[in-house]
Amino acid sequence: MNKIEFKQFLQNTKDNIQEKLNPKKIGTKISVSLKSKKTRKNLIIYAFLTLFCIAFLLLLSASTSPLYKDLCDGDSSIFIFFGKAITLGKDAYRDYFDHKGPILFYINALGYFLTKSKVGVFILQCISLSISSIFMYKTARFFTKPIRSVICVIITILAFGATISDGNLTEEYCILYCMIAIYTALKFITKHPKAPHPHKNMVIYGICFGICAFIRVNNGLIICGIVFVTIMTDFINEHIKEIFKNILYFIVGVLIVAVPVCLFFLIKGTLSDMLFSTFVFNFLYASEGSSEKTSSAILLLLRWVAPVLMMIFISSFFAKRLGPKVASFITTISIFALIPILLGFSYTHYYTTLIPLIPIYCAVFFYITSNKINILAVILCVIMAFPLANYFVQSESNIVHYSKKLYLQSHPAKTSDVYSDIYYSAKQLSSQIPDEDKDSVYCYDISATWLLQADIMPCFKIFILQEWWSEMYPEFGRQINQMMLEKQPKWVVIHNIDIVNSKQFMNIINNNYELVDEYSYDRLYKLKTQ
């Protein structure tokens, strides 16, 4: 190596060292490393939340969990029945009636198609709740640190254990779309508190509300609260043009869901049936609930809505610390969440619509106390924990109940049985019906669980809850009696004949049918031979 080459070698070495020690490049590498570390941390948290949700549903979603041998007698069985019927080529609303939205039935149809059993529905539940938990975590992160955000999600899921009611219900699936809307709104509000709301967010809210509307419209009112607070903010800031644009973009979002759903049923020729069932009859059903609020029911209701009332108070009292826009957002969506609760029936699972508010409730506590343990934190913890007591008492009761049920299932005593009376009724009575006659069976006030256990598809669309539905909508009673006279099903199964109010229906049974068999309250009748 000559002198010139040696100098060149030294210069190249110097340049390489300077390039490696360049602060900008070092900063870039550190930034990439930190981002990678943050991504890994988030993935670990998401994986943990997913496993937690699966374990939660395995225990408490008794209607779909593969751990339980028997089917639960509840609304979930109705939806699984619809899923099975759709996979068999039946049309929702034309062949079978229920007042829930089509998206719920097709979720159950997809689940049933995957495994030909309730397990497929369970898989879809796990996906839905796991994604919901991730959005709960991301929402809580606007207010507090990662570990505390995970705590917020765990508290929320455990609170959901109080209202899950065997799982696979409309309110459970709508949690996801309410959380997406809440997260989207808070993400913008916390980062851009003074900027007008972006139109793309309004489209997202419209899509989320549209999905909820075609599951059960009552479940999406939290999203309406988001839209309302956005419009009111524009009005206060005198952004009148933005109000009309935001409403328009929200409608566009709703139409993105509504148009394909309506076109699908229009092509099938059942659009009017679907709209009547999903919206008109559902309104009649809800209006019945508003007239049945006794004093005891109101006291029970107050126990369930206590966290929401407390959140309205806390967000108003600490409005300055939270920021006026965040405080008004929390207050408004809380008020809108209460509307269907106050106006409808007071079934336990209806309070699931309040669950999307609980991660915010917990995260706001951490935010107000500045994540520190002091006298304010202790006092606020006691004040805010008390309204959640009802949820955790009920959740603990459910966990104990289903844990015992699983234990007895795996260690059956001689005096106990893992199957219900519905199972034995279905097996005994359906065994009397020849296979060639199973397309001519009508069931009156029989549980959908019975139909699933018996593997029978009823021959008329009004196939469950006939007494209740005929009382609300007398036309159903007339349709049933007309069908019994004209179609004359070969077999009729009736649950608890003593509560049948229709004299015409009972005259048809007494004159045209003979009792073949009975099990407990269930009776099997056969059409008399001419």
XYZ file of C-alpha atoms in Angstrom:
530
model
C 0.000 0.000 0.000
C 1.576 3.329 -1.101
C 1.204 6.676 0.649
C -1.784 7.828 -1.450
C -3.681 4.574 -0.918
C -3.001 4.713 2.832
C -4.423 8.282 3.034
C -7.476 7.155 1.091
C -7.949 4.199 3.484
C -7.795 6.543 6.518
C -10.307 8.910 4.924
C -12.761 6.074 4.151
C -12.444 4.756 7.718
C -13.082 8.241 9.105
C -16.157 8.673 6.869
C -17.562 5.309 7.944
C -17.120 6.130 11.644
C -18.761 9.551 11.195
C -21.663 8.017 9.288
C -22.257 5.434 12.025
C -22.080 8.101 14.717
C -24.467 10.427 12.843
C -27.011 11.580 15.487
C -29.888 11.571 12.968
C -29.281 7.944 12.008
C -28.785 6.893 15.618
C -32.069 8.647 16.481
C -33.824 6.880 13.613
C -32.565 3.487 14.789
C -33.629 4.218 18.371
C -37.045 5.370 17.127
C -37.493 2.221 15.035
C -36.364 0.115 17.996
C -38.821 1.829 20.337
C -41.663 1.432 17.826
C -40.803 -2.240 17.436
C -40.740 -2.667 21.227
C -44.095 -0.870 21.553
C -45.603 -3.063 18.816
C -44.396 -6.226 20.564
C -45.836 -4.971 23.860
C -49.200 -4.230 22.232
C -49.284 -7.647 20.574
C -48.648 -9.315 23.933
C -51.475 -7.286 25.497
C -53.831 -8.084 22.597
C -52.978 -11.791 22.870
C -53.629 -11.736 26.621
C -56.995 -9.986 26.164
C -57.981 -12.473 23.450
C -57.181 -15.451 25.686
C -59.032 -13.802 28.577
C -62.133 -13.307 26.396
C -62.035 -16.903 25.156
C -61.750 -18.220 28.735
C -64.575 -15.890 29.785
C -66.895 -17.115 27.004
C -65.980 -20.763 27.572
C -67.324 -20.468 31.103
C -70.193 -17.990 30.816
C -71.541 -18.329 27.257
C -73.330 -21.510 28.241
C -75.601 -21.483 25.177
C -72.684 -21.872 22.747
C -69.614 -22.953 24.736
C -68.324 -26.400 23.695
C -67.795 -27.187 27.388
C -71.539 -27.616 27.944
C -73.297 -30.704 26.624
C -76.846 -29.372 26.910
C -78.400 -26.410 25.101
C -79.694 -23.501 27.171
C -83.329 -22.527 27.041
C -83.170 -18.863 26.023
C -83.023 -16.359 23.197
C -79.695 -17.738 21.975
C -81.421 -20.968 20.931
C -83.833 -18.949 18.783
C -80.924 -17.354 16.946
C -79.065 -20.652 16.537
C -82.321 -22.149 15.202
C -82.511 -19.336 12.633
C -78.879 -19.984 11.699
C -79.646 -23.665 11.172
C -82.802 -22.855 9.183
C -80.897 -20.515 6.837
C -78.221 -23.149 6.180
C -81.056 -25.560 5.291
C -82.367 -23.146 2.678
C -85.169 -21.536 4.692
C -85.846 -17.801 4.421
C -85.706 -15.642 7.525
C -88.980 -13.708 8.043
C -90.859 -15.596 5.295
C -90.489 -19.113 6.706
C -89.822 -18.152 10.342
C -90.525 -15.000 12.305
C -88.608 -13.200 15.037
C -88.219 -9.488 15.712
C -84.408 -9.362 15.618
C -82.404 -8.011 12.691
C -81.070 -10.085 9.789
C -77.374 -9.516 10.544
C -77.782 -11.446 13.815
C -79.419 -14.379 12.026
C -76.725 -14.514 9.364
C -73.975 -14.385 11.997
C -75.567 -17.492 13.499
C -75.986 -18.991 10.023
C -72.275 -18.526 9.333
C -71.398 -20.085 12.673
C -73.730 -23.024 12.126
C -72.416 -23.481 8.584
C -68.815 -23.702 9.872
C -69.364 -26.590 12.304
C -73.019 -27.698 11.932
C -73.369 -26.980 15.643
C -73.314 -24.205 18.238
C -69.491 -24.299 18.339
C -69.217 -22.286 15.120
C -71.285 -19.524 16.726
C -68.966 -19.668 19.752
C -65.946 -19.086 17.497
C -67.570 -15.951 16.036
C -68.386 -14.755 19.553
C -64.739 -15.125 20.565
C -63.624 -13.079 17.551
C -66.205 -10.360 18.241
C -65.500 -10.011 21.971
C -61.713 -10.187 21.497
C -61.755 -7.325 18.982
C -64.116 -5.428 21.294
C -61.650 -5.847 24.172
C -58.831 -4.451 22.019
C -60.895 -1.356 21.238
C -61.730 -1.049 24.944
C -57.996 -1.104 25.686
C -57.188 1.439 22.977
C -59.999 3.678 24.274
C -58.732 3.469 27.862
C -55.229 4.393 26.629
C -56.463 7.918 25.848
C -56.749 8.404 29.621
C -54.209 6.151 31.330
C -51.160 3.874 31.032
C -51.070 0.391 29.412
C -51.298 -1.798 32.529
C -54.083 0.309 33.994
C -55.850 0.166 30.623
C -55.691 -3.632 30.754
C -57.230 -3.459 34.243
C -60.037 -1.313 32.799
C -60.770 -3.975 30.169
C -60.714 -6.830 32.702
C -63.163 -4.947 34.939
C -65.399 -4.335 31.911
C -65.408 -7.960 30.767
C -66.119 -9.180 34.295
C -68.980 -6.666 34.533
C -70.293 -8.122 31.271
C -70.400 -11.456 33.093
C -73.394 -10.077 35.001
C -75.467 -9.393 31.881
C -74.262 -12.006 29.372
C -77.317 -14.260 30.031
C -75.830 -17.408 28.432
C -74.320 -15.425 25.514
C -74.973 -15.040 21.774
C -77.440 -12.170 22.223
C -77.896 -9.020 20.156
C -76.387 -6.707 22.766
C -73.158 -8.738 22.869
C -72.463 -8.351 19.148
C -73.268 -4.627 19.218
C -70.575 -3.984 21.854
C -67.971 -4.152 19.081
C -69.572 -1.522 16.845
C -70.281 0.827 19.755
C -66.636 0.514 20.851
C -65.351 1.225 17.331
C -67.473 4.398 17.197
C -66.436 5.509 20.715
C -62.743 4.871 20.007
C -62.890 6.713 16.673
C -64.577 9.725 18.263
C -62.293 9.940 21.312
C -59.181 9.499 19.177
C -60.049 12.645 17.268
C -61.423 14.643 20.215
C -58.381 14.029 22.428
C -55.887 14.866 19.676
C -57.764 17.731 18.015
C -60.106 19.244 20.640
C -60.665 22.467 18.703
C -60.908 21.119 15.136
C -64.238 20.345 13.408
C -65.096 16.658 13.236
C -63.807 14.921 10.055
C -66.432 13.631 7.641
C -64.857 10.188 7.369
C -65.579 9.669 11.070
C -69.251 10.393 10.464
C -69.272 7.675 7.790
C -67.742 5.249 10.313
C -70.432 6.141 12.866
C -73.097 5.594 10.195
C -71.714 2.161 9.290
C -71.531 1.123 12.959
C -75.076 2.344 13.631
C -76.344 0.648 10.461
C -74.940 -2.702 11.600
C -76.476 -2.255 15.067
C -79.808 -1.245 13.506
C -79.958 -4.487 11.508
C -79.132 -6.480 14.638
C -81.391 -4.594 17.062
C -81.830 -0.871 16.584
C -82.129 -0.073 20.314
C -78.527 -1.222 20.831
C -77.010 1.558 18.716
C -78.255 4.636 20.559
C -74.797 5.296 22.056
C -73.657 5.967 18.485
C -76.555 8.393 18.025
C -75.215 10.162 21.109
C -71.847 10.588 19.386
C -73.536 12.087 16.326
C -75.687 14.362 18.486
C -72.748 15.773 20.464
C -70.850 16.352 17.204
C -73.775 18.281 15.697
C -74.278 20.327 18.874
C -70.568 21.217 18.935
C -70.835 22.448 15.348
C -73.951 24.433 16.280
C -72.239 26.088 19.260
C -69.233 26.962 17.097
C -71.616 28.280 14.405
C -70.405 25.743 11.815
C -73.873 25.488 10.283
C -72.660 24.057 6.973
C -70.738 21.364 8.873
C -73.945 20.264 10.613
C -75.635 19.404 7.305
C -72.462 17.803 5.935
C -72.010 15.662 9.052
C -75.631 14.507 8.957
C -75.247 13.703 5.259
C -72.053 11.687 5.780
C -73.648 9.823 8.705
C -76.581 8.897 6.451
C -74.097 7.754 3.786
C -72.538 5.430 6.375
C -75.947 4.008 7.312
C -76.789 3.497 3.627
C -73.530 1.591 3.084
C -75.056 -1.068 5.339
C -78.774 -0.588 4.654
C -78.686 -0.649 0.826
C -77.039 -4.095 0.376
C -79.133 -5.579 3.203
C -82.380 -4.258 1.707
C -81.378 -5.266 -1.836
C -80.634 -8.791 -0.598
C -84.112 -9.151 0.905
C -85.738 -7.365 -2.048
C -84.257 -9.982 -4.383
C -85.499 -12.748 -2.057
C -88.952 -11.129 -2.027
C -89.026 -10.673 1.746
C -88.070 -7.002 2.157
C -91.405 -5.930 3.661
C -91.362 -8.912 6.055
C -87.827 -8.063 7.173
C -88.578 -4.366 7.726
C -91.777 -5.174 9.641
C -90.031 -7.687 11.908
C -86.842 -5.697 12.491
C -88.342 -2.248 13.033
C -92.172 -2.114 13.244
C -92.752 -5.160 15.475
C -89.644 -4.323 17.493
C -91.143 -0.896 18.206
C -94.412 -2.529 19.341
C -92.399 -4.874 21.552
C -90.372 -2.037 23.106
C -93.491 0.050 23.752
C -94.926 -2.854 25.760
C -91.881 -2.681 28.043
C -92.244 1.024 28.759
C -95.702 0.418 30.252
C -94.493 -2.286 32.655
C -92.177 -0.252 34.902
C -93.325 -1.050 38.468
C -91.713 0.553 41.511
C -89.676 -2.594 42.218
C -88.560 -2.731 38.578
C -87.446 0.908 38.765
C -85.403 0.216 41.918
C -83.717 -2.736 40.188
C -83.109 -0.595 37.111
C -81.385 2.072 39.237
C -78.935 -0.537 40.528
C -77.923 -1.397 36.966
C -77.679 2.174 35.654
C -75.847 3.503 38.742
C -72.400 3.520 37.009
C -73.825 5.546 34.129
C -75.424 8.071 36.461
C -72.139 8.306 38.375
C -70.220 8.820 35.139
C -72.518 11.679 34.149
C -71.836 13.269 37.555
C -68.052 12.669 37.444
C -67.640 13.957 33.871
C -69.634 17.076 34.762
C -67.841 17.678 38.096
C -64.355 17.181 36.590
C -65.184 18.791 33.235
C -62.288 21.254 33.533
C -59.732 18.486 34.101
C -61.139 16.235 31.385
C -61.610 19.093 28.949
C -65.041 20.458 27.981
C -65.237 18.499 24.736
C -64.358 15.130 26.329
C -66.653 15.808 29.295
C -69.613 16.720 27.093
C -68.901 13.668 24.912
C -68.974 11.283 27.893
C -72.084 12.899 29.361
C -74.016 12.820 26.088
C -73.313 9.207 25.138
C -74.168 8.174 28.717
C -77.559 9.888 28.498
C -78.286 8.300 25.104
C -77.304 4.877 26.484
C -79.987 5.235 29.158
C -82.841 5.917 26.702
C -83.591 2.300 25.610
C -83.091 1.101 29.190
C -85.662 3.539 30.567
C -88.205 2.985 27.785
C -88.011 -0.783 27.274
C -88.251 -3.999 29.271
C -85.860 -4.548 32.185
C -84.355 -7.909 31.232
C -80.848 -8.378 32.602
C -79.186 -8.792 29.211
C -80.547 -5.414 28.057
C -78.042 -3.727 30.383
C -75.250 -5.081 28.168
C -75.809 -1.921 26.091
C -74.155 -0.016 28.973
C -70.984 -2.156 28.911
C -69.126 0.030 26.317
C -69.215 2.877 28.866
C -67.422 0.950 31.623
C -63.852 1.077 30.169
C -64.252 4.866 29.960
C -65.663 4.892 33.504
C -62.583 3.073 34.859
C -60.056 4.963 32.723
C -61.479 8.341 33.788
C -60.863 7.324 37.414
C -57.163 6.748 36.678
C -56.976 9.993 34.712
C -58.593 12.138 37.423
C -56.388 10.696 40.163
C -53.321 11.239 37.931
C -52.478 7.549 38.377
C -51.354 8.268 41.971
C -52.437 6.761 45.280
C -53.580 9.599 47.515
C -56.613 10.584 49.583
C -58.512 11.798 46.470
C -57.799 8.497 44.727
C -59.034 6.450 47.696
C -62.216 8.500 48.118
C -62.940 8.488 44.384
C -62.241 4.748 44.185
C -64.837 4.044 46.889
C -67.373 6.406 45.311
C -66.919 4.978 41.801
C -66.601 1.320 42.845
C -69.907 1.272 44.718
C -72.126 1.675 41.588
C -70.349 -1.316 40.005
C -71.128 -3.539 43.009
C -74.350 -4.900 41.483
C -72.465 -6.003 38.353
C -69.778 -7.820 40.300
C -72.185 -9.497 42.716
C -74.199 -10.845 39.778
C -71.057 -11.736 37.807
C -69.643 -13.670 40.764
C -72.957 -15.485 41.139
C -72.893 -16.466 37.446
C -69.274 -17.634 37.617
C -70.018 -19.803 40.670
C -73.205 -21.174 39.078
C -71.557 -22.211 35.826
C -68.447 -23.533 37.540
C -70.699 -25.836 39.586
C -72.576 -26.788 36.421
C -69.343 -27.787 34.694
C -68.177 -29.694 37.758
C -71.440 -31.645 37.992
C -71.259 -32.327 34.263
C -67.807 -33.877 34.597
C -68.629 -35.599 37.937
C -72.314 -36.549 37.618
C -73.935 -37.907 40.764
C -76.470 -40.706 40.591
C -79.221 -38.265 41.525
C -78.263 -35.549 39.029
C -78.346 -35.236 35.277
C -76.453 -32.991 32.875
C -79.463 -32.683 30.570
C -82.624 -30.664 31.110
C -86.288 -31.691 30.886
C -86.407 -30.009 27.474
C -83.819 -32.503 26.174
C -85.790 -35.538 27.400
C -89.090 -34.092 26.222
C -87.661 -33.517 22.751
C -86.171 -37.002 22.559
C -89.300 -38.783 23.806
C -91.957 -36.867 21.866
C -90.040 -36.505 18.597
C -89.385 -40.267 18.547
C -93.140 -40.759 18.039
C -93.110 -38.709 14.822
C -92.172 -40.640 11.640
C -89.395 -39.083 9.554
C -91.724 -38.637 6.587
C -94.049 -36.501 8.774
C -91.415 -34.170 10.233
C -92.188 -31.511 7.634
C -95.758 -31.360 8.974
C -95.165 -30.546 12.645
C -96.424 -27.395 14.340
C -95.159 -26.351 17.763
C -97.096 -23.987 20.029
C -95.190 -22.082 22.725
C -92.455 -24.703 22.532
C -88.877 -23.580 23.197
C -86.478 -23.215 20.253
C -84.143 -25.410 22.318
C -86.722 -28.209 22.035
C -86.740 -27.816 18.249
C -82.952 -27.996 18.052
C -82.830 -31.081 20.283
C -85.633 -32.773 18.314
C -84.141 -31.734 14.942
C -87.557 -30.520 13.774
C -88.318 -27.552 11.520
C -91.882 -26.313 12.206
C -94.287 -25.963 9.304
C -95.394 -22.377 10.046
C -93.523 -19.089 10.543
C -95.022 -18.179 13.961
C -93.264 -21.033 15.748
C -92.426 -19.745 19.267
C -93.916 -17.430 21.922
C -97.308 -17.527 20.203
C -99.264 -16.501 23.291
C -97.140 -13.418 23.943
C -96.838 -12.307 20.334
C -100.543 -12.835 19.590
C -101.388 -10.637 22.568
C -99.161 -7.848 21.215
C -100.173 -8.355 17.580
C -103.563 -10.156 17.317
C -103.101 -10.721 13.563
C -100.612 -13.469 14.449
C -103.326 -15.345 16.361
C -105.654 -15.150 13.351
C -102.899 -16.400 11.029
C -102.172 -19.367 13.324
C -105.835 -20.430 13.479
C -106.215 -20.032 9.722
C -103.150 -22.195 9.135
C -104.431 -24.873 11.532
C -107.711 -25.072 9.567
C -106.289 -24.910 6.050
C -102.929 -26.647 6.333
C -103.850 -29.095 9.113
C -100.374 -30.142 10.350
C -100.181 -33.882 11.014
C -98.562 -33.329 14.404
C -98.841 -30.540 17.007
C -96.662 -30.104 20.092
C -97.993 -27.775 22.800
C -96.221 -26.535 25.912
C -98.451 -25.986 28.951
C -101.890 -26.273 27.405
C -103.427 -24.641 30.486
C -102.158 -21.183 29.487
C -103.412 -21.231 25.882
C -105.861 -18.322 25.624
C -107.116 -18.833 22.086
C -110.451 -20.660 22.300
C -110.510 -21.220 18.543
C -107.075 -22.845 18.619
C -108.100 -25.151 21.475
C -111.357 -26.059 19.661
C -109.302 -27.094 16.637
C -107.048 -29.243 18.825
C -109.937 -30.866 20.705
C -111.973 -31.575 17.547
C -109.280 -32.506 15.034
C -106.422 -33.986 17.077
C -105.835 -36.801 19.544
C -103.283 -36.882 22.373
C -100.464 -39.329 21.609
C -97.873 -38.700 24.323
C -96.778 -36.180 26.925
C -93.694 -35.303 28.921
C -93.959 -32.897 31.850
C -95.828 -29.840 30.462
C -95.328 -30.804 26.805
C -98.038 -32.651 24.877
C -97.886 -34.333 21.472
C -101.042 -34.442 19.351
C -101.719 -36.269 16.099
C -104.237 -35.314 13.420
C -107.238 -37.655 13.567
C -107.679 -39.896 10.564
C -110.816 -39.159 8.574
